[in-house]
JSON list of C-alpha atoms in Angstrom, two decimals:
[
{"chain": "A", "resi": 10, "resn": "MET", "atom": "CA", "xyz": [-15.47, -31.60, 41.32]},
{"chain": "A", "resi": 11, "resn": "HIS", "atom": "CA", "xyz": [-14.27, -29.01, 44.18]},
{"chain": "A", "resi": 12, "resn": "ARG", "atom": "CA", "xyz": [-12.21, -26.18, 43.25]},
{"chain": "A", "resi": 13, "resn": "CYS", "atom": "CA", "xyz": [-10.44, -23.22, 45.25]},
{"chain": "A", "resi": 14, "resn": "SER", "atom": "CA", "xyz": [-12.53, -20.80, 46.35]},
{"chain": "A", "resi": 15, "resn": "TRP", "atom": "CA", "xyz": [-10.70, -17.84, 44.45]},
{"chain": "A", "resi": 16, "resn": "VAL", "atom": "CA", "xyz": [-11.64, -19.71, 41.05]},
{"chain": "A", "resi": 17, "resn": "GLU", "atom": "CA", "xyz": [-15.12, -19.45, 41.56]},
{"chain": "A", "resi": 18, "resn": "GLY", "atom": "CA", "xyz": [-17.01, -17.39, 38.88]},
{"chain": "A", "resi": 19, "resn": "LYS", "atom": "CA", "xyz": [-13.91, -17.08, 37.03]},
{"chain": "A", "resi": 20, "resn": "PRO", "atom": "CA", "xyz": [-13.66, -17.59, 32.89]},
{"chain": "A", "resi": 21, "resn": "ASP", "atom": "CA", "xyz": [-12.98, -20.96, 31.35]},
{"chain": "A", "resi": 22, "resn": "PHE", "atom": "CA", "xyz": [-9.32, -20.03, 30.83]},
{"chain": "A", "resi": 23, "resn": "TYR", "atom": "CA", "xyz": [-8.90, -19.08, 34.60]},
{"chain": "A", "resi": 24, "resn": "ILE", "atom": "CA", "xyz": [-10.32, -22.37, 35.50]},
{"chain": "A", "resi": 25, "resn": "ALA", "atom": "CA", "xyz": [-7.94, -24.26, 32.98]},
{"chain": "A", "resi": 26, "resn": "TYR", "atom": "CA", "xyz": [-5.20, -22.34, 34.75]},
{"chain": "A", "resi": 27, "resn": "HIS", "atom": "CA", "xyz": [-5.94, -23.51, 38.36]},
{"chain": "A", "resi": 28, "resn": "ASP", "atom": "CA", "xyz": [-6.69, -27.35, 37.17]},
{"chain": "A", "resi": 29, "resn": "GLN", "atom": "CA", "xyz": [-3.87, -27.87, 34.95]},
{"chain": "A", "resi": 30, "resn": "VAL", "atom": "CA", "xyz": [-1.02, -25.45, 35.97]},
{"chain": "A", "resi": 31, "resn": "TRP", "atom": "CA", "xyz": [-1.31, -24.00, 39.42]},
{"chain": "A", "resi": 32, "resn": "GLY", "atom": "CA", "xyz": [0.31, -26.12, 42.17]},
{"chain": "A", "resi": 33, "resn": "ASN", "atom": "CA", "xyz": [1.62, -28.53, 39.28]},
{"chain": "A", "resi": 34, "resn": "PRO", "atom": "CA", "xyz": [5.42, -29.39, 39.28]},
{"chain": "A", "resi": 35, "resn": "CYS", "atom": "CA", "xyz": [6.87, -27.55, 36.36]},
{"chain": "A", "resi": 36, "resn": "HIS", "atom": "CA", "xyz": [10.32, -28.76, 35.30]},
{"chain": "A", "resi": 37, "resn": "ASN", "atom": "CA", "xyz": [10.54, -27.75, 31.74]},
{"chain": "A", "resi": 38, "resn": "ASP", "atom": "CA", "xyz": [12.91, -24.74, 31.36]},
{"chain": "A", "resi": 39, "resn": "HIS", "atom": "CA", "xyz": [10.58, -23.22, 28.60]},
{"chain": "A", "resi": 40, "resn": "ASP", "atom": "CA", "xyz": [7.55, -23.19, 30.94]},
{"chain": "A", "resi": 41, "resn": "LEU", "atom": "CA", "xyz": [9.45, -22.11, 34.02]},
{"chain": "A", "resi": 42, "resn": "PHE", "atom": "CA", "xyz": [10.40, -19.02, 31.57]},
{"chain": "A", "resi": 43, "resn": "LYS", "atom": "CA", "xyz": [6.93, -18.39, 30.52]},
{"chain": "A", "resi": 44, "resn": "TRP", "atom": "CA", "xyz": [5.40, -18.09, 33.64]},
{"chain": "A", "resi": 45, "resn": "LEU", "atom": "CA", "xyz": [8.25, -16.10, 35.16]},
{"chain": "A", "resi": 46, "resn": "LEU", "atom": "CA", "xyz": [7.77, -13.85, 32.23]},
{"chain": "A", "resi": 47, "resn": "LEU", "atom": "CA", "xyz": [3.70, -13.69, 32.74]},
{"chain": "A", "resi": 48, "resn": "GLU", "atom": "CA", "xyz": [4.29, -13.20, 36.71]},
{"chain": "A", "resi": 49, "resn": "MET", "atom": "CA", "xyz": [6.47, -10.37, 35.98]},
{"chain": "A", "resi": 50, "resn": "PHE", "atom": "CA", "xyz": [3.94, -8.35, 33.71]},
{"chain": "A", "resi": 51, "resn": "HIS", "atom": "CA", "xyz": [1.34, -9.48, 36.62]},
{"chain": "A", "resi": 52, "resn": "THR", "atom": "CA", "xyz": [2.88, -6.90, 39.10]},
{"chain": "A", "resi": 53, "resn": "GLY", "atom": "CA", "xyz": [0.68, -4.53, 39.85]},
{"chain": "A", "resi": 54, "resn": "LEU", "atom": "CA", "xyz": [-2.35, -5.92, 37.90]},
{"chain": "A", "resi": 55, "resn": "SER", "atom": "CA", "xyz": [-4.83, -8.61, 38.00]},
{"chain": "A", "resi": 56, "resn": "TRP", "atom": "CA", "xyz": [-3.82, -12.38, 37.16]},
{"chain": "A", "resi": 57, "resn": "GLN", "atom": "CA", "xyz": [-7.22, -12.48, 35.25]},
{"chain": "A", "resi": 58, "resn": "LEU", "atom": "CA", "xyz": [-5.99, -9.92, 32.86]},
{"chain": "A", "resi": 59, "resn": "VAL", "atom": "CA", "xyz": [-2.41, -11.41, 32.35]},
{"chain": "A", "resi": 60, "resn": "LEU", "atom": "CA", "xyz": [-3.91, -14.81, 31.66]},
{"chain": "A", "resi": 61, "resn": "SER", "atom": "CA", "xyz": [-6.63, -13.35, 29.20]},
{"chain": "A", "resi": 62, "resn": "LYS", "atom": "CA", "xyz": [-3.58, -11.92, 27.24]},
{"chain": "A", "resi": 63, "resn": "GLU", "atom": "CA", "xyz": [-1.65, -15.14, 27.28]},
{"chain": "A", "resi": 64, "resn": "ALA", "atom": "CA", "xyz": [-1.96, -16.18, 23.70]},
{"chain": "A", "resi": 65, "resn": "ASN", "atom": "CA", "xyz": [-0.89, -12.51, 22.55]},
{"chain": "A", "resi": 66, "resn": "PHE", "atom": "CA", "xyz": [2.00, -12.74, 25.08]},
{"chain": "A", "resi": 67, "resn": "ARG", "atom": "CA", "xyz": [3.13, -16.05, 23.24]},
{"chain": "A", "resi": 68, "resn": "GLN", "atom": "CA", "xyz": [2.73, -14.56, 19.70]},
{"chain": "A", "resi": 69, "resn": "ALA", "atom": "CA", "xyz": [4.52, -11.00, 20.59]},
{"chain": "A", "resi": 70, "resn": "PHE", "atom": "CA", "xyz": [7.23, -12.94, 22.86]},
{"chain": "A", "resi": 71, "resn": "ASP", "atom": "CA", "xyz": [8.48, -15.70, 19.87]},
{"chain": "A", "resi": 72, "resn": "ASN", "atom": "CA", "xyz": [6.54, -18.42, 21.95]},
{"chain": "A", "resi": 73, "resn": "TYR", "atom": "CA", "xyz": [8.56, -17.66, 25.14]},
{"chain": "A", "resi": 74, "resn": "ASP", "atom": "CA", "xyz": [11.92, -18.25, 23.34]},
{"chain": "A", "resi": 75, "resn": "TYR", "atom": "CA", "xyz": [14.16, -16.96, 26.03]},
{"chain": "A", "resi": 76, "resn": "GLN", "atom": "CA", "xyz": [16.97, -17.28, 23.77]},
{"chain": "A", "resi": 77, "resn": "ALA", "atom": "CA", "xyz": [15.29, -14.92, 21.14]},
{"chain": "A", "resi": 78, "resn": "ILE", "atom": "CA", "xyz": [13.86, -12.70, 23.70]},
{"chain": "A", "resi": 79, "resn": "SER", "atom": "CA", "xyz": [17.51, -12.30, 25.08]},
{"chain": "A", "resi": 80, "resn": "GLN", "atom": "CA", "xyz": [18.61, -10.59, 21.52]},
{"chain": "A", "resi": 81, "resn": "TYR", "atom": "CA", "xyz": [15.79, -8.33, 20.95]},
{"chain": "A", "resi": 82, "resn": "ASP", "atom": "CA", "xyz": [16.90, -5.07, 19.86]},
{"chain": "A", "resi": 83, "resn": "VAL", "atom": "CA", "xyz": [15.39, -1.33, 19.96]},
{"chain": "A", "resi": 84, "resn": "THR", "atom": "CA", "xyz": [13.44, -2.02, 16.89]},
{"chain": "A", "resi": 85, "resn": "LYS", "atom": "CA", "xyz": [11.47, -5.15, 18.68]},
{"chain": "A", "resi": 86, "resn": "LEU", "atom": "CA", "xyz": [11.28, -3.41, 21.94]},
{"chain": "A", "resi": 87, "resn": "GLU", "atom": "CA", "xyz": [9.40, -0.46, 19.88]},
{"chain": "A", "resi": 88, "resn": "GLU", "atom": "CA", "xyz": [7.07, -3.06, 18.26]},
{"chain": "A", "resi": 89, "resn": "LEU", "atom": "CA", "xyz": [6.31, -4.53, 21.64]},
{"chain": "A", "resi": 90, "resn": "CYS", "atom": "CA", "xyz": [5.41, -1.19, 23.05]},
{"chain": "A", "resi": 91, "resn": "ASP", "atom": "CA", "xyz": [3.03, -0.57, 20.07]},
{"chain": "A", "resi": 92, "resn": "ASN", "atom": "CA", "xyz": [1.58, -3.97, 20.51]},
{"chain": "A", "resi": 93, "resn": "PRO", "atom": "CA", "xyz": [-2.42, -3.18, 21.84]},
{"chain": "A", "resi": 94, "resn": "LYS", "atom": "CA", "xyz": [-2.59, -6.82, 22.46]},
{"chain": "A", "resi": 95, "resn": "ILE", "atom": "CA", "xyz": [-0.28, -7.08, 25.22]},
{"chain": "A", "resi": 96, "resn": "ILE", "atom": "CA", "xyz": [0.42, -5.33, 28.32]},
{"chain": "A", "resi": 97, "resn": "ARG", "atom": "CA", "xyz": [2.46, -2.12, 26.80]},
{"chain": "A", "resi": 98, "resn": "ASN", "atom": "CA", "xyz": [4.51, -1.58, 30.00]},
{"chain": "A", "resi": 99, "resn": "ARG", "atom": "CA", "xyz": [8.19, -0.24, 28.75]},
{"chain": "A", "resi": 100, "resn": "ARG", "atom": "CA", "xyz": [9.91, -1.14, 31.85]},
{"chain": "A", "resi": 101, "resn": "LYS", "atom": "CA", "xyz": [8.20, -4.37, 32.09]},
{"chain": "A", "resi": 102, "resn": "ILE", "atom": "CA", "xyz": [9.04, -5.07, 28.41]},
{"chain": "A", "resi": 103, "resn": "GLU", "atom": "CA", "xyz": [12.84, -4.09, 28.83]},
{"chain": "A", "resi": 104, "resn": "SER", "atom": "CA", "xyz": [12.93, -6.18, 31.98]},
{"chain": "A", "resi": 105, "resn": "ALA", "atom": "CA", "xyz": [11.58, -9.34, 29.68]},
{"chain": "A", "resi": 106, "resn": "VAL", "atom": "CA", "xyz": [14.66, -8.87, 27.79]},
{"chain": "A", "resi": 107, "resn": "LEU", "atom": "CA", "xyz": [17.26, -8.42, 30.77]},
{"chain": "A", "resi": 108, "resn": "ASN", "atom": "CA", "xyz": [15.47, -11.28, 32.20]},
{"chain": "A", "resi": 109, "resn": "ALA", "atom": "CA", "xyz": [16.07, -13.72, 29.39]},
{"chain": "A", "resi": 110, "resn": "GLN", "atom": "CA", "xyz": [19.52, -12.66, 29.36]},
{"chain": "A", "resi": 111, "resn": "ALA", "atom": "CA", "xyz": [19.86, -13.78, 33.56]},
{"chain": "A", "resi": 112, "resn": "PHE", "atom": "CA", "xyz": [17.83, -16.82, 32.64]},
{"chain": "A", "resi": 113, "resn": "LEU", "atom": "CA", "xyz": [20.48, -18.22, 30.46]},
{"chain": "A", "resi": 114, "resn": "LYS", "atom": "CA", "xyz": [23.13, -17.11, 32.73]},
{"chain": "A", "resi": 115, "resn": "VAL", "atom": "CA", "xyz": [21.34, -19.48, 35.45]},
{"chain": "A", "resi": 116, "resn": "GLN", "atom": "CA", "xyz": [21.37, -22.06, 32.82]},
{"chain": "A", "resi": 117, "resn": "ALA", "atom": "CA", "xyz": [24.94, -22.02, 32.16]},
{"chain": "A", "resi": 118, "resn": "ASP", "atom": "CA", "xyz": [25.77, -22.13, 36.01]},
{"chain": "A", "resi": 119, "resn": "TYR", "atom": "CA", "xyz": [23.28, -24.59, 36.86]},
{"chain": "A", "resi": 120, "resn": "GLY", "atom": "CA", "xyz": [22.66, -26.49, 33.87]},
{"chain": "A", "resi": 121, "resn": "SER", "atom": "CA", "xyz": [19.32, -25.66, 33.75]},
{"chain": "A", "resi": 122, "resn": "PHE", "atom": "CA", "xyz": [16.98, -23.05, 35.24]},
{"chain": "A", "resi": 123, "resn": "ASP", "atom": "CA", "xyz": [14.92, -26.28, 36.62]},
{"chain": "A", "resi": 124, "resn": "ARG", "atom": "CA", "xyz": [17.84, -27.25, 38.67]},
{"chain": "A", "resi": 125, "resn": "PHE", "atom": "CA", "xyz": [18.20, -23.90, 40.15]},
{"chain": "A", "resi": 126, "resn": "ILE", "atom": "CA", "xyz": [14.62, -22.99, 41.09]},
{"chain": "A", "resi": 127, "resn": "TRP", "atom": "CA", "xyz": [14.18, -26.45, 42.57]},
{"chain": "A", "resi": 128, "resn": "SER", "atom": "CA", "xyz": [16.94, -26.40, 44.63]},
{"chain": "A", "resi": 129, "resn": "PHE", "atom": "CA", "xyz": [15.49, -23.98, 47.05]},
{"chain": "A", "resi": 130, "resn": "SER", "atom": "CA", "xyz": [12.93, -26.48, 47.88]},
{"chain": "A", "resi": 131, "resn": "ARG", "atom": "CA", "xyz": [15.34, -29.61, 47.87]},
{"chain": "A", "resi": 132, "resn": "GLU", "atom": "CA", "xyz": [13.03, -30.79, 44.81]},
{"chain": "A", "resi": 133, "resn": "LYS", "atom": "CA", "xyz": [10.17, -30.91, 47.06]},
{"chain": "A", "resi": 134, "resn": "VAL", "atom": "CA", "xyz": [6.77, -29.56, 46.75]},
{"chain": "A", "resi": 135, "resn": "VAL", "atom": "CA", "xyz": [5.93, -27.13, 49.88]},
{"chain": "A", "resi": 136, "resn": "LYS", "atom": "CA", "xyz": [2.37, -27.95, 50.80]},
{"chain": "A", "resi": 137, "resn": "ARG", "atom": "CA", "xyz": [0.23, -25.26, 53.00]},
{"chain": "A", "resi": 138, "resn": "GLN", "atom": "CA", "xyz": [-0.75, -26.81, 56.12]},
{"chain": "A", "resi": 139, "resn": "THR", "atom": "CA", "xyz": [-4.01, -27.41, 57.50]},
{"chain": "A", "resi": 140, "resn": "GLY", "atom": "CA", "xyz": [-5.74, -24.06, 58.79]},
{"chain": "A", "resi": 141, "resn": "THR", "atom": "CA", "xyz": [-3.24, -21.82, 57.47]},
{"chain": "A", "resi": 142, "resn": "LEU", "atom": "CA", "xyz": [-3.96, -19.01, 55.20]},
{"chain": "A", "resi": 143, "resn": "VAL", "atom": "CA", "xyz": [-2.32, -18.36, 51.75]},
{"chain": "A", "resi": 144, "resn": "PRO", "atom": "CA", "xyz": [0.70, -16.09, 52.56]},
{"chain": "A", "resi": 145, "resn": "LYS", "atom": "CA", "xyz": [1.50, -13.14, 50.12]},
{"chain": "A", "resi": 146, "resn": "ARG", "atom": "CA", "xyz": [5.32, -14.02, 50.52]},
{"chain": "A", "resi": 147, "resn": "THR", "atom": "CA", "xyz": [7.29, -16.52, 52.52]},
{"chain": "A", "resi": 148, "resn": "PRO", "atom": "CA", "xyz": [10.88, -16.91, 53.69]},
{"chain": "A", "resi": 149, "resn": "LEU", "atom": "CA", "xyz": [11.28, -19.31, 50.51]},
{"chain": "A", "resi": 150, "resn": "SER", "atom": "CA", "xyz": [10.10, -16.48, 48.12]},
{"chain": "A", "resi": 151, "resn": "ASP", "atom": "CA", "xyz": [12.38, -14.05, 49.83]},
{"chain": "A", "resi": 152, "resn": "GLN", "atom": "CA", "xyz": [15.48, -16.20, 49.28]},
{"chain": "A", "resi": 153, "resn": "VAL", "atom": "CA", "xyz": [14.45, -17.07, 45.63]},
{"chain": "A", "resi": 154, "resn": "THR", "atom": "CA", "xyz": [14.04, -13.28, 44.71]},
{"chain": "A", "resi": 155, "resn": "GLN", "atom": "CA", "xyz": [17.24, -12.53, 46.49]},
{"chain": "A", "resi": 156, "resn": "ALA", "atom": "CA", "xyz": [19.29, -15.18, 44.08]},
{"chain": "A", "resi": 157, "resn": "LEU", "atom": "CA", "xyz": [17.62, -14.36, 41.22]},
{"chain": "A", "resi": 158, "resn": "LYS", "atom": "CA", "xyz": [18.45, -10.55, 41.64]},
{"chain": "A", "resi": 159, "resn": "LYS", "atom": "CA", "xyz": [21.97, -11.59, 41.80]},
{"chain": "A", "resi": 160, "resn": "TYR", "atom": "CA", "xyz": [21.72, -13.01, 38.27]},
{"chain": "A", "resi": 161, "resn": "GLY", "atom": "CA", "xyz": [20.22, -9.47, 37.37]},
{"chain": "A", "resi": 162, "resn": "PHE", "atom": "CA", "xyz": [16.48, -10.46, 37.16]},
{"chain": "A", "resi": 163, "resn": "LYS", "atom": "CA", "xyz": [14.32, -7.14, 37.01]},
{"chain": "A", "resi": 164, "resn": "GLN", "atom": "CA", "xyz": [10.81, -6.03, 38.11]},
{"chain": "A", "resi": 165, "resn": "ILE", "atom": "CA", "xyz": [10.65, -9.09, 40.47]},
{"chain": "A", "resi": 166, "resn": "GLY", "atom": "CA", "xyz": [9.99, -8.86, 44.44]},
{"chain": "A", "resi": 167, "resn": "SER", "atom": "CA", "xyz": [9.20, -11.56, 46.93]},
{"chain": "A", "resi": 168, "resn": "VAL", "atom": "CA", "xyz": [5.36, -11.39, 46.38]},
{"chain": "A", "resi": 169, "resn": "THR", "atom": "CA", "xyz": [5.67, -12.00, 42.59]},
{"chain": "A", "resi": 170, "resn": "ILE", "atom": "CA", "xyz": [8.02, -14.81, 43.28]},
{"chain": "A", "resi": 171, "resn": "TYR", "atom": "CA", "xyz": [5.89, -16.34, 45.48]},
{"chain": "A", "resi": 172, "resn": "SER", "atom": "CA", "xyz": [3.08, -16.31, 42.97]},
{"chain": "A", "resi": 173, "resn": "TYR", "atom": "CA", "xyz": [5.39, -17.86, 40.23]},
{"chain": "A", "resi": 174, "resn": "LEU", "atom": "CA", "xyz": [6.38, -20.51, 42.80]},
{"chain": "A", "resi": 175, "resn": "GLN", "atom": "CA", "xyz": [2.72, -21.38, 43.26]},
{"chain": "A", "resi": 176, "resn": "ALA", "atom": "CA", "xyz": [2.21, -21.20, 39.29]},
{"chain": "A", "resi": 177, "resn": "ILE", "atom": "CA", "xyz": [5.24, -23.74, 38.60]},
{"chain": "A", "resi": 178, "resn": "GLY", "atom": "CA", "xyz": [4.20, -25.97, 41.43]},
{"chain": "A", "resi": 179, "resn": "VAL", "atom": "CA", "xyz": [7.24, -25.44, 43.71]},
{"chain": "A", "resi": 180, "resn": "VAL", "atom": "CA", "xyz": [4.36, -24.17, 46.18]},
{"chain": "A", "resi": 181, "resn": "ASN", "atom": "CA", "xyz": [1.13, -26.12, 46.41]},
{"chain": "A", "resi": 182, "resn": "ASP", "atom": "CA", "xyz": [-1.45, -23.61, 48.13]},
{"chain": "A", "resi": 183, "resn": "HIS", "atom": "CA", "xyz": [-4.62, -25.49, 46.76]},
{"chain": "A", "resi": 184, "resn": "ASP", "atom": "CA", "xyz": [-7.47, -25.36, 49.49]},
{"chain": "A", "resi": 185, "resn": "LEU", "atom": "CA", "xyz": [-7.50, -28.25, 51.31]},
{"chain": "A", "resi": 186, "resn": "ALA", "atom": "CA", "xyz": [-10.62, -29.61, 50.10]},
{"chain": "A", "resi": 187, "resn": "CYS", "atom": "CA", "xyz": [-9.61, -28.87, 46.27]},
{"chain": "A", "resi": 188, "resn": "ASP", "atom": "CA", "xyz": [-9.64, -31.84, 44.16]},
{"chain": "A", "resi": 189, "resn": "PHE", "atom": "CA", "xyz": [-6.89, -30.56, 42.46]},
{"chain": "A", "resi": 190, "resn": "ARG", "atom": "CA", "xyz": [-4.64, -30.60, 45.73]}
]
């Protein structure tokens, strides 16, 4: 099978992410929150590091239950900050709680986060054009970032959101020769 060049030589969990998640349209609010939380923790770090800790994040953050996360108190925040199995950045951990609260606000306004996030591409997958390089950000990621910030999302920027849009399949940037395109 032909895969994207960036996955060559990567561990099995990374290849599985490429093959099963990246660029595949996601419409489940639980999974949409999961990838948003992980992308936020990815900021400034390698994606391989974050993916290698995914099971630990799942356990530490109540299986990515955004309703539970939105209610975390100081005791839970301290527990997370002391957890050596996850990325222990206090600002990111606090932002996970704020982002869960903002996620709920979006759901209240749109009926689902899925409806909100896919509205920016008019429910269509954006595919990379022949011969173009994968950008780090686009006008689409700028627009989504601005809308998320209005809802109170933290620790996100256009580069992080572009990566998120790739993860959830709003953007499909698989190499043109990749069998998973």
